Amino acid sequence: MQALIRHLETQTGQSLQNSSLRSIGGGDINSAYRLKTENIDWFIKLNRADLASMFVAEAAGLREFAGMGAVRVPDVICFGDFQQYAYLVLEFIELRSLNGNSASLFGQQLAQLHSQRQAYFGWPIDNTIGSTPQHNDRKDDWVGFWRQQRLSKQLQLAATNGYGSSLQSQGEKLLARIGDFFSDYRPHPSLLHGDLWGGNAAADSQGQPIIFDPACYYGDREADLAMTELFGGFGRDFYAAYQAEYPLNNGYKIRKTLYNLYHILNHLNLFGSGYLSQAINMINQLLAELK
Ligand code: ADP
């Protein structure tokens, strides 16, 4: 680690003499450290050097959010690879849970972010969702994007992982009918966080909302909202503020299952068969809506 710290010194031109380095829990994928001197306070994510492209995409995503100015993200200090490490260095922010005012502010800010129209569906580079590759080929047609770049890719991966039979046959039926969920709804491309569960949003010590660890792309804002509901929800204040700023279309209640299916299939591919029956139930529930 000392060699990496010397490397970061040359990369940033900052003196890191007398720095203290502390390992902090880290997330699901990477290990994480806090590096402090009198003048700097950094959050460092580390992974294997061959995974450096994950951090290139994460840094690009954070910079894109920063440019939009709607929701605060940590500043990117630098990223790259050195010896056995890929690294991403961010400003360290003391994080608190979102609640009350900060949750409400986050709902308003996310709605403001989503209301800004982007030029196409997709994103300039591919990234990852968890550690699974996420494909972002540019498209003007959202239904085609969701079918090909999202559900179809996860179903193919599931087939490779040995989840055949009814998942694949029901999945095929659903892929053929995705357009039916959009008969009276034409989403526009919005910058999405892409992996917006409770572990990737917080507030700073002033109560300003912060998002981090994005898997971003331009897509239907309902996909971000759906994910906020998948693992517990962000609380009444968040949803009330979002709705007040930029109300959702009624069909969201049904389409959210179509959007969360992507994440459940991804969990199936990452964490195993515990998610298989949930994935099949979601597909069947969606097909039942079309009868
Ligand atoms: P992973 O990609 O490994 O899941 P995350 O980016 O989600 O890692 O970070 C892991 C944890 O570290 C987060 O849940 C959060 O609590 C904390 N964290 C993330 N970014 C920062 C930051 N810039 N400053 C301080 N803590 C952070």
Coordinates of C-alpha atoms in Angstrom, one line a residue, residues 7 9 242 253:
H7 CA 2.0 6.6 -6.8
E9 CA 1.3 11.4 -4.7
Y242 CA -40.7 13.1 -6.2
K253 CA -47.3 0.4 -10.9

